[in-house]
PDB file of N, CA and C in Angstrom:
ATOM      1  N   MET A 369     124.815  88.230 147.172  1.00  0.00           N
ATOM      2  CA  MET A 369     124.661  86.780 147.258  1.00  0.00           C
ATOM      3  C   MET A 369     123.506  86.151 147.950  1.00  0.00           C
ATOM      4  N   ARG A 370     122.810  84.909 147.532  1.00  0.00           N
ATOM      5  CA  ARG A 370     121.460  84.677 147.517  1.00  0.00           C
ATOM      6  C   ARG A 370     121.710  83.663 148.945  1.00  0.00           C
ATOM      7  N   THR A 371     120.752  83.623 149.453  1.00  0.00           N
ATOM      8  CA  THR A 371     121.036  82.663 150.668  1.00  0.00           C
ATOM      9  C   THR A 371     121.361  81.043 150.723  1.00  0.00           C
ATOM     10  N   SER A 372     120.481  80.988 149.719  1.00  0.00           N
ATOM     11  CA  SER A 372     120.838  79.271 149.062  1.00  0.00           C
ATOM     12  C   SER A 372     122.530  79.048 148.886  1.00  0.00           C
ATOM     13  N   GLU A 373     123.046  79.919 148.479  1.00  0.00           N
ATOM     14  CA  GLU A 373     124.265  79.870 147.860  1.00  0.00           C
ATOM     15  C   GLU A 373     125.176  79.959 149.192  1.00  0.00           C
ATOM     16  N   LYS A 374     124.850  80.383 150.253  1.00  0.00           N
ATOM     17  CA  LYS A 374     125.765  80.799 151.785  1.00  0.00           C
ATOM     18  C   LYS A 374     125.446  79.284 152.143  1.00  0.00           C
ATOM     19  N   ILE A 375     124.266  78.932 152.304  1.00  0.00           N
ATOM     20  CA  ILE A 375     124.170  77.255 153.303  1.00  0.00           C
ATOM     21  C   ILE A 375     124.153  75.871 152.566  1.00  0.00           C
ATOM     22  N   SER A 376     124.398  76.310 151.062  1.00  0.00           N
ATOM     23  CA  SER A 376     124.211  75.181 150.314  1.00  0.00           C
ATOM     24  C   SER A 376     125.435  75.003 149.263  1.00  0.00           C
ATOM     25  N   THR A 377     126.053  73.606 148.877  1.00  0.00           N
ATOM     26  CA  THR A 377     126.834  73.642 147.926  1.00  0.00           C
ATOM     27  C   THR A 377     126.299  73.102 146.639  1.00  0.00           C
ATOM     28  N   ASN A 378     125.039  72.217 146.704  1.00  0.00           N
ATOM     29  CA  ASN A 378     124.456  72.226 145.583  1.00  0.00           C
ATOM     30  C   ASN A 378     123.191  73.345 145.385  1.00  0.00           C
ATOM     31  N   HIS A 379     123.350  73.832 144.105  1.00  0.00           N
ATOM     32  CA  HIS A 379     122.156  75.260 144.156  1.00  0.00           C
ATOM     33  C   HIS A 379     121.490  74.699 142.721  1.00  0.00           C
ATOM     34  N   HIS A 380     121.146  73.251 142.803  1.00  0.00           N
ATOM     35  CA  HIS A 380     120.283  72.839 141.697  1.00  0.00           C
ATOM     36  C   HIS A 380     118.738  73.129 142.332  1.00  0.00           C
ATOM     37  N   PRO A 381     117.854  73.524 141.350  1.00  0.00           N
ATOM     38  CA  PRO A 381     116.533  73.799 141.755  1.00  0.00           C
ATOM     39  C   PRO A 381     115.760  72.755 142.431  1.00  0.00           C
ATOM     40  N   MET A 382     116.068  71.703 141.942  1.00  0.00           N
ATOM     41  CA  MET A 382     115.202  70.075 141.959  1.00  0.00           C
ATOM     42  C   MET A 382     115.593  69.926 143.741  1.00  0.00           C
ATOM     43  N   VAL A 383     116.702  70.855 144.470  1.00  0.00           N
ATOM     44  CA  VAL A 383     116.942  70.472 145.774  1.00  0.00           C
ATOM     45  C   VAL A 383     115.646  71.160 146.462  1.00  0.00           C
ATOM     46  N   LEU A 384     115.244  72.145 146.012  1.00  0.00           N
ATOM     47  CA  LEU A 384     113.986  73.064 146.696  1.00  0.00           C
ATOM     48  C   LEU A 384     112.585  72.401 146.483  1.00  0.00           C
ATOM     49  N   VAL A 385     112.516  71.672 145.098  1.00  0.00           N
ATOM     50  CA  VAL A 385     111.368  70.990 144.942  1.00  0.00           C
ATOM     51  C   VAL A 385     111.231  69.443 145.788  1.00  0.00           C
ATOM     52  N   VAL A 386     112.326  68.745 145.932  1.00  0.00           N
ATOM     53  CA  VAL A 386     112.051  67.871 147.122  1.00  0.00           C
ATOM     54  C   VAL A 386     112.134  68.263 148.333  1.00  0.00           C
ATOM     55  N   SER A 387     112.506  69.576 148.645  1.00  0.00           N
ATOM     56  CA  SER A 387     112.249  69.801 150.035  1.00  0.00           C
ATOM     57  C   SER A 387     110.861  70.385 150.095  1.00  0.00           C
ATOM     58  N   LEU A 388     110.389  70.943 149.244  1.00  0.00           N
ATOM     59  CA  LEU A 388     108.943  71.046 149.021  1.00  0.00           C
ATOM     60  C   LEU A 388     108.196  70.110 149.589  1.00  0.00           C
ATOM     61  N   VAL A 389     108.237  69.308 148.663  1.00  0.00           N
ATOM     62  CA  VAL A 389     107.622  67.782 148.834  1.00  0.00           C
ATOM     63  C   VAL A 389     107.210  66.991 150.064  1.00  0.00           C
ATOM     64  N   ALA A 390     108.596  66.976 150.550  1.00  0.00           N
ATOM     65  CA  ALA A 390     108.836  66.709 152.066  1.00  0.00           C
ATOM     66  C   ALA A 390     108.234  67.535 153.000  1.00  0.00           C
ATOM     67  N   GLY A 391     108.252  68.718 152.765  1.00  0.00           N
ATOM     68  CA  GLY A 391     107.333  69.603 153.693  1.00  0.00           C
ATOM     69  C   GLY A 391     105.801  69.561 153.645  1.00  0.00           C
ATOM     70  N   LEU A 392     105.281  69.358 152.274  1.00  0.00           N
ATOM     71  CA  LEU A 392     104.006  69.000 152.327  1.00  0.00           C
ATOM     72  C   LEU A 392     103.624  68.039 152.750  1.00  0.00           C
ATOM     73  N   GLY A 393     104.484  66.882 152.593  1.00  0.00           N
ATOM     74  CA  GLY A 393     104.041  65.426 153.335  1.00  0.00           C
ATOM     75  C   GLY A 393     103.851  65.532 155.002  1.00  0.00           C
ATOM     76  N   PHE A 394     105.037  66.303 155.464  1.00  0.00           N
ATOM     77  CA  PHE A 394     104.639  66.500 156.705  1.00  0.00           C
ATOM     78  C   PHE A 394     103.774  67.414 157.239  1.00  0.00           C
ATOM     79  N   ILE A 395     103.123  68.405 156.324  1.00  0.00           N
ATOM     80  CA  ILE A 395     101.966  69.204 156.832  1.00  0.00           C
ATOM     81  C   ILE A 395     100.790  67.985 156.533  1.00  0.00           C
ATOM     82  N   LEU A 396     100.672  67.582 155.305  1.00  0.00           N
ATOM     83  CA  LEU A 396      99.607  66.650 155.414  1.00  0.00           C
ATOM     84  C   LEU A 396      99.266  65.719 156.835  1.00  0.00           C
ATOM     85  N   MET A 397     100.625  64.930 156.985  1.00  0.00           N
ATOM     86  CA  MET A 397     100.480  63.925 158.154  1.00  0.00           C
ATOM     87  C   MET A 397      99.671  64.970 159.362  1.00  0.00           C
ATOM     88  N   THR A 398     100.339  66.337 159.718  1.00  0.00           N
ATOM     89  CA  THR A 398      99.964  66.797 160.785  1.00  0.00           C
ATOM     90  C   THR A 398      98.440  67.430 160.623  1.00  0.00           C
ATOM     91  N   LEU A 399      98.055  67.912 159.731  1.00  0.00           N
ATOM     92  CA  LEU A 399      96.739  68.182 159.667  1.00  0.00           C
ATOM     93  C   LEU A 399      95.595  66.908 159.410  1.00  0.00           C
ATOM     94  N   SER A 400      96.121  65.854 159.400  1.00  0.00           N
ATOM     95  CA  SER A 400      95.357  64.652 159.565  1.00  0.00           C
ATOM     96  C   SER A 400      94.869  64.246 161.074  1.00  0.00           C
ATOM     97  N   LEU A 401      96.375  64.489 161.204  1.00  0.00           N
ATOM     98  CA  LEU A 401      96.194  64.150 162.754  1.00  0.00           C
ATOM     99  C   LEU A 401      95.205  64.914 163.642  1.00  0.00           C
ATOM    100  N   GLY A 402      95.866  66.575 163.211  1.00  0.00           N
ATOM    101  CA  GLY A 402      94.622  67.558 163.851  1.00  0.00           C
ATOM    102  C   GLY A 402      93.389  67.181 163.820  1.00  0.00           C
ATOM    103  N   VAL A 403      92.913  67.242 162.602  1.00  0.00           N
ATOM    104  CA  VAL A 403      91.611  66.994 162.199  1.00  0.00           C
ATOM    105  C   VAL A 403      91.098  65.988 162.867  1.00  0.00           C
ATOM    106  N   GLY A 404      91.812  64.515 163.170  1.00  0.00           N
ATOM    107  CA  GLY A 404      91.334  63.428 163.884  1.00  0.00           C
ATOM    108  C   GLY A 404      90.977  63.935 165.110  1.00  0.00           C
ATOM    109  N   VAL A 405      91.832  64.737 165.837  1.00  0.00           N
ATOM    110  CA  VAL A 405      91.793  64.928 167.228  1.00  0.00           C
ATOM    111  C   VAL A 405      90.599  65.985 167.632  1.00  0.00           C
ATOM    112  N   ILE A 406      90.366  66.850 166.437  1.00  0.00           N
ATOM    113  CA  ILE A 406      89.545  67.735 166.691  1.00  0.00           C
ATOM    114  C   ILE A 406      88.115  67.312 166.578  1.00  0.00           C
ATOM    115  N   GLN A 407      87.847  66.215 165.616  1.00  0.00           N
ATOM    116  CA  GLN A 407      86.646  65.598 165.577  1.00  0.00           C
ATOM    117  C   GLN A 407      86.406  64.100 166.479  1.00  0.00           C
ATOM    118  N   GLY A 408      87.375  63.943 167.110  1.00  0.00           N
ATOM    119  CA  GLY A 408      86.897  62.900 168.107  1.00  0.00           C
ATOM    120  C   GLY A 408      86.535  61.825 167.507  1.00  0.00           C
ATOM    121  N   SER A 409      85.516  61.110 168.241  1.00  0.00           N
ATOM    122  CA  SER A 409      84.811  60.132 167.734  1.00  0.00           C
ATOM    123  C   SER A 409      83.817  59.995 166.228  1.00  0.00           C
ATOM    124  N   ALA A 410      83.776  61.039 166.032  1.00  0.00           N
ATOM    125  CA  ALA A 410      83.117  61.537 164.784  1.00  0.00           C
ATOM    126  C   ALA A 410      83.739  61.698 163.726  1.00  0.00           C
ATOM    127  N   ALA A 411      85.304  61.433 163.797  1.00  0.00           N
ATOM    128  CA  ALA A 411      86.300  61.492 162.826  1.00  0.00           C
ATOM    129  C   ALA A 411      85.923  60.198 161.987  1.00  0.00           C
ATOM    130  N   ASP A 412      86.005  60.445 160.385  1.00  0.00           N
ATOM    131  CA  ASP A 412      86.373  59.258 159.639  1.00  0.00           C
ATOM    132  C   ASP A 412      87.589  58.696 159.443  1.00  0.00           C
ATOM    133  N   ALA A 413      88.098  57.317 160.099  1.00  0.00           N
ATOM    134  CA  ALA A 413      89.350  57.071 160.378  1.00  0.00           C
ATOM    135  C   ALA A 413      90.137  56.574 158.936  1.00  0.00           C
ATOM    136  N   ASN A 414      89.216  56.215 157.899  1.00  0.00           N
ATOM    137  CA  ASN A 414      89.527  55.752 156.888  1.00  0.00           C
ATOM    138  C   ASN A 414      90.330  56.970 156.017  1.00  0.00           C
ATOM    139  N   THR A 415      89.340  58.110 155.775  1.00  0.00           N
ATOM    140  CA  THR A 415      89.967  59.022 155.224  1.00  0.00           C
ATOM    141  C   THR A 415      91.186  60.048 156.072  1.00  0.00           C
ATOM    142  N   ILE A 416      91.077  59.808 157.326  1.00  0.00           N
ATOM    143  CA  ILE A 416      92.305  60.346 158.194  1.00  0.00           C
ATOM    144  C   ILE A 416      93.468  59.723 157.628  1.00  0.00           C
ATOM    145  N   GLY A 417      93.211  58.281 157.516  1.00  0.00           N
ATOM    146  CA  GLY A 417      94.346  57.130 157.439  1.00  0.00           C
ATOM    147  C   GLY A 417      95.107  57.261 156.187  1.00  0.00           C
ATOM    148  N   LEU A 418      94.246  57.682 155.128  1.00  0.00           N
ATOM    149  CA  LEU A 418      94.575  57.464 153.818  1.00  0.00           C
ATOM    150  C   LEU A 418      95.633  58.813 153.822  1.00  0.00           C
ATOM    151  N   VAL A 419      94.985  60.013 154.511  1.00  0.00           N
ATOM    152  CA  VAL A 419      95.675  61.484 154.269  1.00  0.00           C
ATOM    153  C   VAL A 419      97.001  61.279 154.817  1.00  0.00           C
ATOM    154  N   PHE A 420      97.276  60.541 156.174  1.00  0.00           N
ATOM    155  CA  PHE A 420      98.150  60.311 156.918  1.00  0.00           C
ATOM    156  C   PHE A 420      99.327  59.613 156.175  1.00  0.00           C
ATOM    157  N   ALA A 421      99.015  58.654 155.447  1.00  0.00           N
ATOM    158  CA  ALA A 421      99.495  57.427 154.738  1.00  0.00           C
ATOM    159  C   ALA A 421     100.121  58.148 153.382  1.00  0.00           C
ATOM    160  N   GLY A 422      99.314  59.163 152.729  1.00  0.00           N
ATOM    161  CA  GLY A 422      99.938  60.037 151.843  1.00  0.00           C
ATOM    162  C   GLY A 422     101.185  61.043 152.209  1.00  0.00           C
ATOM    163  N   GLY A 423     100.822  61.428 153.023  1.00  0.00           N
ATOM    164  CA  GLY A 423     101.839  62.762 153.888  1.00  0.00           C
ATOM    165  C   GLY A 423     102.863  61.726 154.436  1.00  0.00           C
ATOM    166  N   LEU A 424     102.848  60.361 154.842  1.00  0.00           N
ATOM    167  CA  LEU A 424     104.187  59.714 154.961  1.00  0.00           C
ATOM    168  C   LEU A 424     104.802  59.588 153.631  1.00  0.00           C
ATOM    169  N   LEU A 425     104.131  58.878 152.697  1.00  0.00           N
ATOM    170  CA  LEU A 425     104.683  58.727 151.775  1.00  0.00           C
ATOM    171  C   LEU A 425     105.514  59.902 150.631  1.00  0.00           C
ATOM    172  N   LEU A 426     104.810  60.954 151.119  1.00  0.00           N
ATOM    173  CA  LEU A 426     105.483  62.191 149.916  1.00  0.00           C
ATOM    174  C   LEU A 426     106.688  62.786 151.336  1.00  0.00           C
ATOM    175  N   LEU A 427     106.519  62.406 152.466  1.00  0.00           N
ATOM    176  CA  LEU A 427     107.691  62.734 153.262  1.00  0.00           C
ATOM    177  C   LEU A 427     109.095  61.949 153.227  1.00  0.00           C
ATOM    178  N   ILE A 428     108.508  60.277 152.858  1.00  0.00           N
ATOM    179  CA  ILE A 428     109.526  59.640 152.347  1.00  0.00           C
ATOM    180  C   ILE A 428     110.099  59.656 151.157  1.00  0.00           C
ATOM    181  N   LEU A 429     109.316  60.059 150.313  1.00  0.00           N
ATOM    182  CA  LEU A 429     109.766  60.096 148.912  1.00  0.00           C
ATOM    183  C   LEU A 429     110.605  61.490 148.983  1.00  0.00           C
ATOM    184  N   GLY A 430     110.376  62.636 149.416  1.00  0.00           N
ATOM    185  CA  GLY A 430     110.906  64.176 149.263  1.00  0.00           C
ATOM    186  C   GLY A 430     112.375  63.838 150.148  1.00  0.00           C
ATOM    187  N   SER A 431     112.397  63.098 151.160  1.00  0.00           N
ATOM    188  CA  SER A 431     113.651  62.798 152.230  1.00  0.00           C
ATOM    189  C   SER A 431     114.369  62.070 151.494  1.00  0.00           C
ATOM    190  N   VAL A 432     113.963  60.749 150.886  1.00  0.00           N
ATOM    191  CA  VAL A 432     115.189  60.056 149.995  1.00  0.00           C
ATOM    192  C   VAL A 432     115.291  60.811 148.830  1.00  0.00           C
ATOM    193  N   SER A 433     114.886  61.210 148.159  1.00  0.00           N
ATOM    194  CA  SER A 433     115.206  62.374 146.977  1.00  0.00           C
ATOM    195  C   SER A 433     116.053  63.450 147.272  1.00  0.00           C
ATOM    196  N   TRP A 434     115.927  64.134 148.480  1.00  0.00           N
ATOM    197  CA  TRP A 434     116.796  64.875 148.650  1.00  0.00           C
ATOM    198  C   TRP A 434     118.302  64.455 148.981  1.00  0.00           C
ATOM    199  N   PHE A 435     118.373  63.221 149.668  1.00  0.00           N
ATOM    200  CA  PHE A 435     119.454  62.694 150.422  1.00  0.00           C
ATOM    201  C   PHE A 435     120.256  62.164 148.827  1.00  0.00           C
ATOM    202  N   ALA A 436     119.205  61.805 147.845  1.00  0.00           N
ATOM    203  CA  ALA A 436     120.072  61.250 146.486  1.00  0.00           C
ATOM    204  C   ALA A 436     120.672  62.500 145.652  1.00  0.00           C
ATOM    205  N   ILE A 437     120.111  63.590 145.660  1.00  0.00           N
ATOM    206  CA  ILE A 437     120.437  64.720 144.918  1.00  0.00           C
ATOM    207  C   ILE A 437     121.682  65.260 146.036  1.00  0.00           C
ATOM    208  N   VAL A 438     121.343  65.850 146.960  1.00  0.00           N
ATOM    209  CA  VAL A 438     122.310  66.505 147.588  1.00  0.00           C
ATOM    210  C   VAL A 438     123.655  65.655 148.276  1.00  0.00           C
ATOM    211  N   GLN A 439     123.532  64.569 148.834  1.00  0.00           N
ATOM    212  CA  GLN A 439     124.507  63.422 149.053  1.00  0.00           C
ATOM    213  C   GLN A 439     125.240  64.148 150.190  1.00  0.00           C
ATOM    214  N   PRO A 440     124.702  64.353 151.213  1.00  0.00           N
ATOM    215  CA  PRO A 440     125.646  65.082 152.577  1.00  0.00           C
ATOM    216  C   PRO A 440     126.320  64.137 152.997  1.00  0.00           C
ATOM    217  N   HIS A 441     126.451  62.965 152.862  1.00  0.00           N
ATOM    218  CA  HIS A 441     127.704  61.997 153.270  1.00  0.00           C
ATOM    219  C   HIS A 441     128.851  62.425 152.390  1.00  0.00           C
ATOM    220  N   LYS A 442     128.687  62.877 151.311  1.00  0.00           N
ATOM    221  CA  LYS A 442     129.894  63.184 150.326  1.00  0.00           C
ATOM    222  C   LYS A 442     130.449  64.421 150.736  1.00  0.00           C
ATOM    223  N   HIS A 443     129.679  65.208 151.123  1.00  0.00           N
ATOM    224  CA  HIS A 443     130.182  66.568 151.367  1.00  0.00           C
ATOM    225  C   HIS A 443     130.288  66.838 152.735  1.00  0.00           C
ATOM    226  N   PHE A 444     130.709  66.240 153.672  1.00  0.00           N
ATOM    227  CA  PHE A 444     131.169  66.275 155.208  1.00  0.00           C
ATOM    228  C   PHE A 444     131.646  67.398 155.354  1.00  0.00           C
ATOM    229  N   ASP A 445     131.227  68.347 156.422  1.00  0.00           N
ATOM    230  CA  ASP A 445     132.293  69.402 156.851  1.00  0.00           C
ATOM    231  C   ASP A 445     132.872  68.901 158.011  1.00  0.00           C
ATOM    232  N   ASP A 446     134.239  69.398 157.720  1.00  0.00           N
ATOM    233  CA  ASP A 446     135.333  68.939 158.833  1.00  0.00           C
ATOM    234  C   ASP A 446     135.140  69.763 159.881  1.00  0.00           C
ATOM    235  N   ILE A 447     134.936  69.771 161.003  1.00  0.00           N
ATOM    236  CA  ILE A 447     135.006  70.730 162.200  1.00  0.00           C
ATOM    237  C   ILE A 447     136.384  71.196 162.266  1.00  0.00           C
ATOM    238  N   ASN A 448     137.243  70.458 162.182  1.00  0.00           N
ATOM    239  CA  ASN A 448     138.882  70.796 162.807  1.00  0.00           C
ATOM    240  C   ASN A 448     139.457  71.610 161.316  1.00  0.00           C
ATOM    241  N   VAL A 449     138.910  71.852 160.174  1.00  0.00           N
ATOM    242  CA  VAL A 449     140.098  72.364 159.539  1.00  0.00           C
ATOM    243  C   VAL A 449     138.921  73.742 159.088  1.00  0.00           C
ATOM    244  N   PRO A 450     139.466  74.836 159.403  1.00  0.00           N
ATOM    245  CA  PRO A 450     138.900  76.096 159.395  1.00  0.00           C
ATOM    246  C   PRO A 450     138.375  76.617 157.765  1.00  0.00           C
ATOM    247  N   GLN A 451     137.345  77.143 157.588  1.00  0.00           N
ATOM    248  CA  GLN A 451     136.453  77.417 156.378  1.00  0.00           C
ATOM    249  C   GLN A 451     137.458  78.666 155.901  1.00  0.00           C
ATOM    250  N   TYR A 452     138.063  78.379 154.611  1.00  0.00           N
ATOM    251  CA  TYR A 452     138.716  80.065 154.170  1.00  0.00           C
ATOM    252  C   TYR A 452     137.605  80.953 153.492  1.00  0.00           C
ATOM    253  N   THR A 453     137.925  81.904 154.128  1.00  0.00           N
ATOM    254  CA  THR A 453     136.783  83.458 153.976  1.00  0.00           C
ATOM    255  C   THR A 453     137.310  84.249 153.135  1.00  0.00           C
ATOM    256  N   GLY A 454     138.433  84.076 153.071  1.00  0.00           N
ATOM    257  CA  GLY A 454     138.784  84.797 151.777  1.00  0.00           C
ATOM    258  C   GLY A 454     139.936  86.412 152.412  1.00  0.00           C
ATOM    259  N   HIS A 455     139.824  86.126 153.901  1.00  0.00           N
ATOM    260  CA  HIS A 455     140.711  87.240 154.373  1.00  0.00           C
ATOM    261  C   HIS A 455     142.631  86.274 154.443  1.00  0.00           C
ATOM    262  N   HIS A 456     143.266  86.894 154.302  1.00  0.00           N
ATOM    263  CA  HIS A 456     144.604  86.727 154.600  1.00  0.00           C
ATOM    264  C   HIS A 456     145.299  86.974 155.708  1.00  0.00           C
ATOM    265  N   HIS A 457     145.807  86.005 156.371  1.00  0.00           N
ATOM    266  CA  HIS A 457     146.138  86.128 157.643  1.00  0.00           C
ATOM    267  C   HIS A 457     147.826  86.037 157.931  1.00  0.00           C
ATOM    268  N   GLU A 458     148.419  87.146 158.423  1.00  0.00           N
ATOM    269  CA  GLU A 458     149.568  87.011 158.236  1.00  0.00           C
ATOM    270  C   GLU A 458     150.192  87.084 159.950  1.00  0.00           C
ATOM    271  N   GLU A 459     150.904  86.449 160.060  1.00  0.00           N
ATOM    272  CA  GLU A 459     151.578  87.070 161.404  1.00  0.00           C
ATOM    273  C   GLU A 459     152.117  88.332 161.465  1.00  0.00           C
ATOM    274  N   HIS A 460     151.284  88.731 162.812  1.00  0.00           N
ATOM    275  CA  HIS A 460     151.716  90.182 163.011  1.00  0.00           C
ATOM    276  C   HIS A 460     152.971  90.346 163.438  1.00  0.00           C
ATOM    277  N   HIS A 461     153.729  91.354 163.098  1.00  0.00           N
ATOM    278  CA  HIS A 461     154.999  91.839 163.438  1.00  0.00           C
ATOM    279  C   HIS A 461     155.307  93.096 164.852  1.00  0.00           C
ATOM    280  N   ASP A 462     155.998  92.739 165.280  1.00  0.00           N
ATOM    281  CA  ASP A 462     155.864  93.453 166.775  1.00  0.00           C
ATOM    282  C   ASP A 462     156.506  94.697 166.213  1.00  0.00           C
ATOM    283  N   ASP A 463     156.728  95.184 165.295  1.00  0.00           N
ATOM    284  CA  ASP A 463     157.582  96.444 164.854  1.00  0.00           C
ATOM    285  C   ASP A 463     157.146  97.902 165.619  1.00  0.00           C
ATOM    286  N   HIS A 464     155.778  97.812 165.853  1.00  0.00           N
ATOM    287  CA  HIS A 464     155.700  99.087 166.789  1.00  0.00           C
ATOM    288  C   HIS A 464     156.349  98.778 168.494  1.00  0.00           C
ATOM    289  N   VAL A 465     156.264  97.795 168.960  1.00  0.00           N
ATOM    290  CA  VAL A 465     156.949  97.627 169.785  1.00  0.00           C
ATOM    291  C   VAL A 465     158.457  97.932 169.922  1.00  0.00           C
ATOM    292  N   LYS A 466     159.160  97.210 168.926  1.00  0.00           N
ATOM    293  CA  LYS A 466     160.757  97.741 168.696  1.00  0.00           C
ATOM    294  C   LYS A 466     160.654  99.367 168.737  1.00  0.00           C
ATOM    295  N   ASP A 467     159.823 100.019 167.756  1.00  0.00           N
ATOM    296  CA  ASP A 467     159.936 101.286 167.799  1.00  0.00           C
ATOM    297  C   ASP A 467     160.054 101.968 169.152  1.00  0.00           C
ATOM    298  N   ALA A 468     159.081 101.533 169.718  1.00  0.00           N
ATOM    299  CA  ALA A 468     158.945 102.123 171.099  1.00  0.00           C
ATOM    300  C   ALA A 468     160.131 101.767 172.046  1.00  0.00           C
ATOM    301  N   GLU A 469     160.652 100.680 172.091  1.00  0.00           N
ATOM    302  CA  GLU A 469     161.908 100.438 172.749  1.00  0.00           C
ATOM    303  C   GLU A 469     163.058 101.424 172.018  1.00  0.00           C
ATOM    304  N   ALA A 470     163.193 101.621 171.091  1.00  0.00           N
ATOM    305  CA  ALA A 470     164.114 102.430 170.583  1.00  0.00           C
ATOM    306  C   ALA A 470     163.944 103.887 170.733  1.00  0.00           C
ATOM    307  N   ALA A 471     162.882 104.389 170.907  1.00  0.00           N
ATOM    308  CA  ALA A 471     162.727 105.632 171.234  1.00  0.00           C
ATOM    309  C   ALA A 471     162.845 106.010 172.635  1.00  0.00           C
ATOM    310  N   HIS A 472     162.767 104.807 173.542  1.00  0.00           N
ATOM    311  CA  HIS A 472     162.854 105.145 175.021  1.00  0.00           C
ATOM    312  C   HIS A 472     163.984 104.771 175.293  1.00  0.00           C
ATOM    313  N   GLY A 473     165.019 104.253 174.392  1.00  0.00           N
ATOM    314  CA  GLY A 473     166.400 104.231 174.746  1.00  0.00           C
ATOM    315  C   GLY A 473     166.513 102.535 174.933  1.00  0.00           C
TER     316      GLY A 473
END
């Protein structure tokens, strides 16, 4: 079983694509801020601002797209209901206790 099948109910490849778009946006935002800090006063504020705005746009686009595709609000996991794992649980019978009592009189 693939990991994506274990952790998600939606196995559509677009989920991965929009997640990567959002991640790319976050990376662009982080790198633009890092370059601005490293260059200090010599940094080109217009370029850094445009890269940051583009990263923010990608982050928002990817996040909204992911939310529209996956719809986590419709697939809410109720913590009070245990997940069925395929194991059949029966009540344990105390046959061995009865056998021990019968053997000892």
